[in-house]
Amino acid sequence: MAPSTFTQIVLAERPTEYILPSTFEKKTVPYVSPNDNQAVVQVDYLSMEPAMRGWLNDQRSYVPPGAQSTCSWLIRSPTRFVRRAVQIGEVMRSAVLGRIVEAGKDSAFNVGDVVKGYLGWTEYVLLDDEIIKTKQVSKVDVPPKAELLDLLGVLGSSGMTAYFVRSGLYDVGKIKAGETLVVSGAAGAVGSVACQLGKIRGARVIGIAGSDDKCSWLKDELGVDAALNYKSATFHDDFRKHVGFFDVFFDNVGGEILDFALTRMNKDARILLSGAISDYNKSKPSGLRNYQLLIATRAKIQGFIVLDYVDQWPAAGAEMAAWLAEGKIKRKFTVVEGLDHATDALSMLYSGGNTGKTIVKVRTMKKGNL
Amino acid sequence: MAPSTFTQIVLAERPTEYILPSTFEKKTVPYVSPNDNQAVVQVDYLSMEPAMRGWLNDQRSYVPPGAQSTCSWLIRSPTRFVRRAVQIGEVMRSAVLGRIVEAGKDSAFNVGDVVKGYLGWTEYVLLDDEIIKTKQVSKVDVPPKAELLDLLGVLGSSGMTAYFVRSGLYDVGKIKAGETLVVSGAAGAVGSVACQLGKIRGARVIGIAGSDDKCSWLKDELGVDAALNYKSATFHDDFRKHVGFFDVFFDNVGGEILDFALTRMNKDARILLSGAISDYNKSKPSGLRNYQLLIATRAKIQGFIVLDYVDQWPAAGAEMAAWLAEGKIKRKFTVVEGLDHATDALSMLYSGGNTGKTIVKVRTMKKGNL
């Protein structure tokens, strides 16, 4: 039965550093039933991604003239492909999973269909053609042996990032069996898959994470050769001992760990910069002081982003699903209950409270619900 | 006629930041005549290179176990290739040009031969087999239409660096005609050649230098499309206006200019890090704060060093000599007179007083001398 109103979480003010309780605010809006061509999605799960912090920054200066896009928040140009910032008062953007709960007789959707898209932090969304196009909403199926949540995890953009790190590791990073791969944020949604792809390739893999529990998971479940806790007082010594010098560094963290890593590069080392979560909340990052060492080692730091490969997602998803079914890829979820706790769940990514993929379950209800 | 003693300049103390008057000291040592197998070089010219500041830092931690070399100050290992620091009390290392002034009857050299090698800041050197091998001393000829000093400039390691930036620009940087190339330190020995190689390739070339005179030279003589004075109050605006966004940045300077440049990268930009002269004298470089932009642009920063190509120097030198003869490559020298002023000449590299290749003429004598 349709409610008369529902809740959304909108951006209230731009954070200058960390996300605060005042960054977002709740908004109650009227529920509108669909016309013949429309449908309504009830949102079940929100995907939390480190990159979301960047979406809160005002990046107007970054947008080139003549840019255009079919997606409301992606701006394409011949040479640039950037995100539009979430606007003040706008529903916080995120990938979600939901179900069609009402559908007009001419709608492309049927009640019960599972859909995925960038619908944001909201309980319901009225789907019209424009929204379907701009928010990239589509019906999805759960592959055999996968879970529904995998569609936001290893089969979602986090997993696709790691999947395309396969391209990164092989084509850009050119990692070879026996080489040393370091992964930071190794217990996170992206890093945990990157570790496993490294092992599949035959590399020696060292994961970096922020707790002993995460390190145990990396060693015992994911089979990395060593796992280092960066919060340990002996972290730098541990790195020297277990890594020595590395050939490839798949970095999700940036900041001080990346700067330290620059002192431990083998000649011709390759650093794949997938994220910089440690600096996303800083208005003045401390910066890479050891960059000069790139010269003596002829090493490189290269940026990497999953959006380049959007066209290849379906094929990549099929292969990832097969690996999941074969047990080659393991994953973990951290599920936070309640739309009200979305802000906390997002903040947790930056404080390191999560292991694996972080999901917000929008409704807090009894077991048995989707 | 051989003197009884001569002068050397030795390292007196390690500078923590800038080179000071107390960094080096003069030393008077006895002149020793050669035996039958030996020869004596009188040093005429010293090559000043920005990298020399790095040779003064104690880098013991950087030397891997098992390293070995045929050259006294280069340490080779399977994966690393680093310089040994100049030791306290040791003659300051530099490439030099000189002439054989005394030769034993069984020596491989004859009086009058012009030789080049890493003989350092000294008036004379007694050449034995070990010194010839470890200091890379060899007899040299001046190619047609080249000057003697070119052997320390565009035909020396500075020029070779720029020459191999051709490999860098084409193979690593993959620069294409019509793309935008930015060169920092553009009026220096390396940068000025890099600008010209960029133009030969058909790129739009913008040079960055530290004075209006240098900028004029870049525009009027070397034919760059624009030259920007980084000391100007409008430098950032000038960069935005004349460069817009760049495809390749050949960087000799590092530091703040590199950090700013990170905000002006085209998608898939390539930064070739050839030097970081602005940070060589800083014990705590401010670091690259904008490195996160590498992710969105999928750009890369790659270290580049000429030592990788030592084996190819002869062939490269021949091609460079041909370009010089054809007038395709222009160059300029800044000559400082007197061994006593070697310290000033070296410091001038970091304060930006030089244009083109900086040379110290060891003897201050009347015209007509070599």
PDB file of C-alpha atoms in Angstrom, chain B residues 66-263:
ATOM      1  CA  GLY B  66      75.220  -6.919  -3.436  1.00  0.00           C
ATOM      2  CA  ALA B  67      75.418  -3.856  -5.610  1.00  0.00           C
ATOM      3  CA  GLN B  68      78.465  -3.561  -7.805  1.00  0.00           C
ATOM      4  CA  SER B  69      79.704  -1.386 -10.561  1.00  0.00           C
ATOM      5  CA  THR B  70      82.616  -0.753 -12.813  1.00  0.00           C
ATOM      6  CA  CYS B  71      82.146   2.944 -12.207  1.00  0.00           C
ATOM      7  CA  SER B  72      83.138   4.252  -8.797  1.00  0.00           C
ATOM      8  CA  TRP B  73      80.033   6.321  -8.209  1.00  0.00           C
ATOM      9  CA  LEU B  74      77.342   4.320  -9.981  1.00  0.00           C
ATOM     10  CA  ILE B  75      75.990   1.342  -8.154  1.00  0.00           C
ATOM     11  CA  ARG B  76      74.277  -1.276 -10.253  1.00  0.00           C
ATOM     12  CA  SER B  77      72.039  -4.045  -9.056  1.00  0.00           C
ATOM     13  CA  PRO B  78      69.511  -6.213 -10.865  1.00  0.00           C
ATOM     14  CA  THR B  79      66.732  -3.766 -10.168  1.00  0.00           C
ATOM     15  CA  ARG B  80      68.347  -0.557  -9.021  1.00  0.00           C
ATOM     16  CA  PHE B  81      70.907   1.826 -10.416  1.00  0.00           C
ATOM     17  CA  VAL B  82      71.776   4.593  -8.054  1.00  0.00           C
ATOM     18  CA  ARG B  83      74.473   7.129  -7.441  1.00  0.00           C
ATOM     19  CA  ARG B  84      76.871   6.913  -4.570  1.00  0.00           C
ATOM     20  CA  ALA B  85      77.021  10.173  -2.672  1.00  0.00           C
ATOM     21  CA  VAL B  86      80.151  12.295  -2.887  1.00  0.00           C
ATOM     22  CA  GLN B  87      82.012  11.659   0.352  1.00  0.00           C
ATOM     23  CA  ILE B  88      83.273  14.296   2.741  1.00  0.00           C
ATOM     24  CA  GLY B  89      86.821  15.245   1.730  1.00  0.00           C
ATOM     25  CA  GLU B  90      86.314  13.826  -1.767  1.00  0.00           C
ATOM     26  CA  VAL B  91      86.811  15.967  -4.884  1.00  0.00           C
ATOM     27  CA  MET B  92      83.424  17.245  -6.061  1.00  0.00           C
ATOM     28  CA  ARG B  93      82.281  15.033  -8.896  1.00  0.00           C
ATOM     29  CA  SER B  94      81.467  16.461 -12.303  1.00  0.00           C
ATOM     30  CA  ALA B  95      81.905  15.755 -15.958  1.00  0.00           C
ATOM     31  CA  VAL B  96      84.861  17.687 -17.336  1.00  0.00           C
ATOM     32  CA  LEU B  97      86.748  18.371 -20.532  1.00  0.00           C
ATOM     33  CA  GLY B  98      90.523  18.550 -20.423  1.00  0.00           C
ATOM     34  CA  ARG B  99      93.745  17.950 -22.313  1.00  0.00           C
ATOM     35  CA  ILE B 100      96.566  15.515 -21.786  1.00  0.00           C
ATOM     36  CA  VAL B 101      99.574  17.585 -20.705  1.00  0.00           C
ATOM     37  CA  GLU B 102     101.963  14.769 -19.779  1.00  0.00           C
ATOM     38  CA  ALA B 103     101.961  11.162 -20.943  1.00  0.00           C
ATOM     39  CA  GLY B 104     104.174   8.177 -20.169  1.00  0.00           C
ATOM     40  CA  LYS B 105     105.701   6.425 -23.172  1.00  0.00           C
ATOM     41  CA  ASP B 106     103.357   3.424 -22.867  1.00  0.00           C
ATOM     42  CA  SER B 107     100.223   5.465 -22.122  1.00  0.00           C
ATOM     43  CA  ALA B 108      97.160   5.151 -24.351  1.00  0.00           C
ATOM     44  CA  PHE B 109      97.054   8.942 -24.484  1.00  0.00           C
ATOM     45  CA  ASN B 110      99.232  11.499 -26.210  1.00  0.00           C
ATOM     46  CA  VAL B 111      99.979  15.042 -25.137  1.00  0.00           C
ATOM     47  CA  GLY B 112      97.313  17.280 -26.641  1.00  0.00           C
ATOM     48  CA  ASP B 113      94.529  14.687 -26.655  1.00  0.00           C
ATOM     49  CA  VAL B 114      91.170  16.095 -25.580  1.00  0.00           C
ATOM     50  CA  VAL B 115      89.498  13.883 -22.976  1.00  0.00           C
ATOM     51  CA  LYS B 116      86.187  13.794 -21.202  1.00  0.00           C
ATOM     52  CA  GLY B 117      85.236  12.074 -17.975  1.00  0.00           C
ATOM     53  CA  TYR B 118      83.911  12.415 -14.454  1.00  0.00           C
ATOM     54  CA  LEU B 119      87.162  13.852 -13.140  1.00  0.00           C
ATOM     55  CA  GLY B 120      85.625  16.438 -10.830  1.00  0.00           C
ATOM     56  CA  TRP B 121      86.481  19.924  -9.639  1.00  0.00           C
ATOM     57  CA  THR B 122      90.240  19.824  -9.932  1.00  0.00           C
ATOM     58  CA  GLU B 123      93.001  21.403 -11.982  1.00  0.00           C
ATOM     59  CA  TYR B 124      94.847  18.164 -12.752  1.00  0.00           C
ATOM     60  CA  VAL B 125      94.255  14.433 -12.580  1.00  0.00           C
ATOM     61  CA  LEU B 126      96.770  11.628 -12.782  1.00  0.00           C
ATOM     62  CA  LEU B 127      95.205   8.987 -15.015  1.00  0.00           C
ATOM     63  CA  ASP B 128      95.866   5.346 -14.255  1.00  0.00           C
ATOM     64  CA  ASP B 129      93.885   2.386 -15.601  1.00  0.00           C
ATOM     65  CA  GLU B 130      91.606   2.323 -12.585  1.00  0.00           C
ATOM     66  CA  ILE B 131      90.739   6.002 -12.872  1.00  0.00           C
ATOM     67  CA  ILE B 132      90.133   5.728 -16.611  1.00  0.00           C
ATOM     68  CA  LYS B 133      87.674   2.893 -15.965  1.00  0.00           C
ATOM     69  CA  THR B 134      85.908   4.238 -12.899  1.00  0.00           C
ATOM     70  CA  LYS B 135      85.735   7.872 -13.956  1.00  0.00           C
ATOM     71  CA  GLN B 136      84.732   6.992 -17.506  1.00  0.00           C
ATOM     72  CA  VAL B 137      87.583   8.925 -19.077  1.00  0.00           C
ATOM     73  CA  SER B 138      87.939   8.727 -22.827  1.00  0.00           C
ATOM     74  CA  LYS B 139      89.447  10.619 -25.717  1.00  0.00           C
ATOM     75  CA  VAL B 140      86.928  12.673 -27.634  1.00  0.00           C
ATOM     76  CA  ASP B 141      86.697  14.383 -30.999  1.00  0.00           C
ATOM     77  CA  VAL B 142      84.682  17.479 -31.782  1.00  0.00           C
ATOM     78  CA  PRO B 143      82.178  16.755 -34.571  1.00  0.00           C
ATOM     79  CA  PRO B 144      82.110  19.107 -37.599  1.00  0.00           C
ATOM     80  CA  LYS B 145      80.298  22.402 -36.905  1.00  0.00           C
ATOM     81  CA  ALA B 146      80.094  21.625 -33.187  1.00  0.00           C
ATOM     82  CA  GLU B 147      82.043  23.491 -30.555  1.00  0.00           C
ATOM     83  CA  LEU B 148      84.264  21.902 -27.969  1.00  0.00           C
ATOM     84  CA  LEU B 149      81.813  22.896 -25.228  1.00  0.00           C
ATOM     85  CA  ASP B 150      79.024  20.985 -26.973  1.00  0.00           C
ATOM     86  CA  LEU B 151      80.720  17.864 -25.649  1.00  0.00           C
ATOM     87  CA  LEU B 152      79.463  18.943 -22.225  1.00  0.00           C
ATOM     88  CA  GLY B 153      76.187  20.343 -23.608  1.00  0.00           C
ATOM     89  CA  VAL B 154      73.923  18.948 -26.283  1.00  0.00           C
ATOM     90  CA  LEU B 155      76.478  16.224 -27.014  1.00  0.00           C
ATOM     91  CA  GLY B 156      77.014  15.555 -23.315  1.00  0.00           C
ATOM     92  CA  SER B 157      74.714  14.081 -20.754  1.00  0.00           C
ATOM     93  CA  SER B 158      72.451  17.152 -20.630  1.00  0.00           C
ATOM     94  CA  GLY B 159      71.875  16.920 -24.331  1.00  0.00           C
ATOM     95  CA  MET B 160      71.621  13.165 -24.191  1.00  0.00           C
ATOM     96  CA  THR B 161      68.902  13.524 -21.589  1.00  0.00           C
ATOM     97  CA  ALA B 162      67.018  15.735 -23.970  1.00  0.00           C
ATOM     98  CA  TYR B 163      67.800  13.427 -26.850  1.00  0.00           C
ATOM     99  CA  PHE B 164      66.345  10.529 -24.982  1.00  0.00           C
ATOM    100  CA  VAL B 165      63.390  12.623 -24.163  1.00  0.00           C
ATOM    101  CA  ARG B 166      62.805  11.972 -27.823  1.00  0.00           C
ATOM    102  CA  SER B 167      62.349   8.357 -26.806  1.00  0.00           C
ATOM    103  CA  GLY B 168      60.374   9.650 -23.869  1.00  0.00           C
ATOM    104  CA  LEU B 169      58.215  11.977 -25.946  1.00  0.00           C
ATOM    105  CA  TYR B 170      57.604   9.417 -28.663  1.00  0.00           C
ATOM    106  CA  ASP B 171      57.573   6.059 -26.902  1.00  0.00           C
ATOM    107  CA  VAL B 172      56.529   6.880 -23.356  1.00  0.00           C
ATOM    108  CA  GLY B 173      54.838  10.227 -23.860  1.00  0.00           C
ATOM    109  CA  LYS B 174      53.563   9.212 -27.304  1.00  0.00           C
ATOM    110  CA  ILE B 175      53.240  12.864 -28.250  1.00  0.00           C
ATOM    111  CA  LYS B 176      51.512  13.527 -31.542  1.00  0.00           C
ATOM    112  CA  ALA B 177      51.675  16.484 -33.879  1.00  0.00           C
ATOM    113  CA  GLY B 178      49.177  19.078 -32.729  1.00  0.00           C
ATOM    114  CA  GLU B 179      49.272  18.020 -29.104  1.00  0.00           C
ATOM    115  CA  THR B 180      50.338  20.456 -26.426  1.00  0.00           C
ATOM    116  CA  LEU B 181      53.750  20.040 -24.830  1.00  0.00           C
ATOM    117  CA  VAL B 182      54.809  22.051 -21.795  1.00  0.00           C
ATOM    118  CA  VAL B 183      58.503  22.183 -20.831  1.00  0.00           C
ATOM    119  CA  SER B 184      59.667  23.590 -17.506  1.00  0.00           C
ATOM    120  CA  GLY B 185      63.216  24.756 -17.013  1.00  0.00           C
ATOM    121  CA  ALA B 186      62.837  25.474 -20.703  1.00  0.00           C
ATOM    122  CA  ALA B 187      65.831  27.811 -20.957  1.00  0.00           C
ATOM    123  CA  GLY B 188      68.143  25.318 -19.279  1.00  0.00           C
ATOM    124  CA  ALA B 189      70.504  22.861 -20.904  1.00  0.00           C
ATOM    125  CA  VAL B 190      67.982  20.044 -21.005  1.00  0.00           C
ATOM    126  CA  GLY B 191      64.756  21.981 -21.359  1.00  0.00           C
ATOM    127  CA  SER B 192      65.946  24.062 -24.300  1.00  0.00           C
ATOM    128  CA  VAL B 193      66.688  20.921 -26.288  1.00  0.00           C
ATOM    129  CA  ALA B 194      63.409  19.328 -25.208  1.00  0.00           C
ATOM    130  CA  CYS B 195      61.511  22.367 -26.546  1.00  0.00           C
ATOM    131  CA  GLN B 196      63.212  22.044 -29.906  1.00  0.00           C
ATOM    132  CA  LEU B 197      62.607  18.310 -30.121  1.00  0.00           C
ATOM    133  CA  GLY B 198      58.951  19.004 -29.402  1.00  0.00           C
ATOM    134  CA  LYS B 199      58.787  21.507 -32.262  1.00  0.00           C
ATOM    135  CA  ILE B 200      60.587  19.096 -34.599  1.00  0.00           C
ATOM    136  CA  ARG B 201      57.808  16.629 -33.774  1.00  0.00           C
ATOM    137  CA  GLY B 202      55.058  19.106 -34.624  1.00  0.00           C
ATOM    138  CA  ALA B 203      53.737  19.693 -31.115  1.00  0.00           C
ATOM    139  CA  ARG B 204      52.506  23.020 -29.825  1.00  0.00           C
ATOM    140  CA  VAL B 205      55.260  23.884 -27.333  1.00  0.00           C
ATOM    141  CA  ILE B 206      55.017  26.171 -24.328  1.00  0.00           C
ATOM    142  CA  GLY B 207      58.205  26.798 -22.388  1.00  0.00           C
ATOM    143  CA  ILE B 208      58.391  27.928 -18.765  1.00  0.00           C
ATOM    144  CA  ALA B 209      61.420  29.898 -17.583  1.00  0.00           C
ATOM    145  CA  GLY B 210      62.387  32.357 -14.861  1.00  0.00           C
ATOM    146  CA  SER B 211      63.054  35.666 -16.644  1.00  0.00           C
ATOM    147  CA  ASP B 212      61.727  37.735 -19.512  1.00  0.00           C
ATOM    148  CA  ASP B 213      65.120  37.471 -21.219  1.00  0.00           C
ATOM    149  CA  LYS B 214      64.927  33.724 -21.156  1.00  0.00           C
ATOM    150  CA  CYS B 215      61.374  33.839 -22.467  1.00  0.00           C
ATOM    151  CA  SER B 216      62.454  36.053 -25.337  1.00  0.00           C
ATOM    152  CA  TRP B 217      65.237  33.642 -26.222  1.00  0.00           C
ATOM    153  CA  LEU B 218      62.771  30.756 -26.185  1.00  0.00           C
ATOM    154  CA  LYS B 219      60.347  32.546 -28.474  1.00  0.00           C
ATOM    155  CA  ASP B 220      62.735  34.352 -30.805  1.00  0.00           C
ATOM    156  CA  GLU B 221      65.512  31.815 -31.129  1.00  0.00           C
ATOM    157  CA  LEU B 222      64.010  28.431 -30.320  1.00  0.00           C
ATOM    158  CA  GLY B 223      60.607  29.083 -31.846  1.00  0.00           C
ATOM    159  CA  VAL B 224      58.354  27.944 -29.025  1.00  0.00           C
ATOM    160  CA  ASP B 225      54.707  28.926 -29.384  1.00  0.00           C
ATOM    161  CA  ALA B 226      54.633  30.686 -26.033  1.00  0.00           C
ATOM    162  CA  ALA B 227      57.059  31.236 -23.171  1.00  0.00           C
ATOM    163  CA  LEU B 228      55.846  31.871 -19.631  1.00  0.00           C
ATOM    164  CA  ASN B 229      57.796  33.523 -16.829  1.00  0.00           C
ATOM    165  CA  TYR B 230      56.990  31.588 -13.672  1.00  0.00           C
ATOM    166  CA  LYS B 231      58.147  34.505 -11.536  1.00  0.00           C
ATOM    167  CA  SER B 232      55.398  36.704 -12.989  1.00  0.00           C
ATOM    168  CA  ALA B 233      52.462  37.518 -10.714  1.00  0.00           C
ATOM    169  CA  THR B 234      50.159  36.411 -13.522  1.00  0.00           C
ATOM    170  CA  PHE B 235      51.891  33.056 -14.106  1.00  0.00           C
ATOM    171  CA  HIS B 236      48.899  30.875 -13.253  1.00  0.00           C
ATOM    172  CA  ASP B 237      46.605  32.947 -15.438  1.00  0.00           C
ATOM    173  CA  ASP B 238      49.217  32.940 -18.198  1.00  0.00           C
ATOM    174  CA  PHE B 239      49.375  29.166 -17.971  1.00  0.00           C
ATOM    175  CA  ARG B 240      45.585  28.848 -18.187  1.00  0.00           C
ATOM    176  CA  LYS B 241      45.503  31.211 -21.155  1.00  0.00           C
ATOM    177  CA  HIS B 242      48.412  29.909 -23.223  1.00  0.00           C
ATOM    178  CA  VAL B 243      48.442  26.252 -22.293  1.00  0.00           C
ATOM    179  CA  GLY B 244      44.828  25.581 -21.456  1.00  0.00           C
ATOM    180  CA  PHE B 245      45.228  21.876 -20.770  1.00  0.00           C
ATOM    181  CA  PHE B 246      48.317  19.964 -21.797  1.00  0.00           C
ATOM    182  CA  ASP B 247      48.943  16.491 -23.169  1.00  0.00           C
ATOM    183  CA  VAL B 248      52.604  16.114 -22.250  1.00  0.00           C
ATOM    184  CA  PHE B 249      54.620  17.937 -19.604  1.00  0.00           C
ATOM    185  CA  PHE B 250      58.368  17.525 -19.710  1.00  0.00           C
ATOM    186  CA  ASP B 251      59.259  18.638 -16.222  1.00  0.00           C
ATOM    187  CA  ASN B 252      62.694  19.602 -14.956  1.00  0.00           C
ATOM    188  CA  VAL B 253      61.473  21.631 -12.029  1.00  0.00           C
ATOM    189  CA  GLY B 254      59.000  19.687  -9.873  1.00  0.00           C
ATOM    190  CA  GLY B 255      57.594  21.347  -6.775  1.00  0.00           C
ATOM    191  CA  GLU B 256      54.939  24.035  -6.996  1.00  0.00           C
ATOM    192  CA  ILE B 257      54.912  24.303 -10.775  1.00  0.00           C
ATOM    193  CA  LEU B 258      54.380  20.571 -11.125  1.00  0.00           C
ATOM    194  CA  ASP B 259      51.684  20.657  -8.455  1.00  0.00           C
ATOM    195  CA  PHE B 260      49.891  23.457 -10.290  1.00  0.00           C
ATOM    196  CA  ALA B 261      50.300  21.647 -13.598  1.00  0.00           C
ATOM    197  CA  LEU B 262      48.383  18.702 -12.148  1.00  0.00           C
ATOM    198  CA  THR B 263      45.298  20.928 -12.270  1.00  0.00           C
TER     199      THR B 263
END
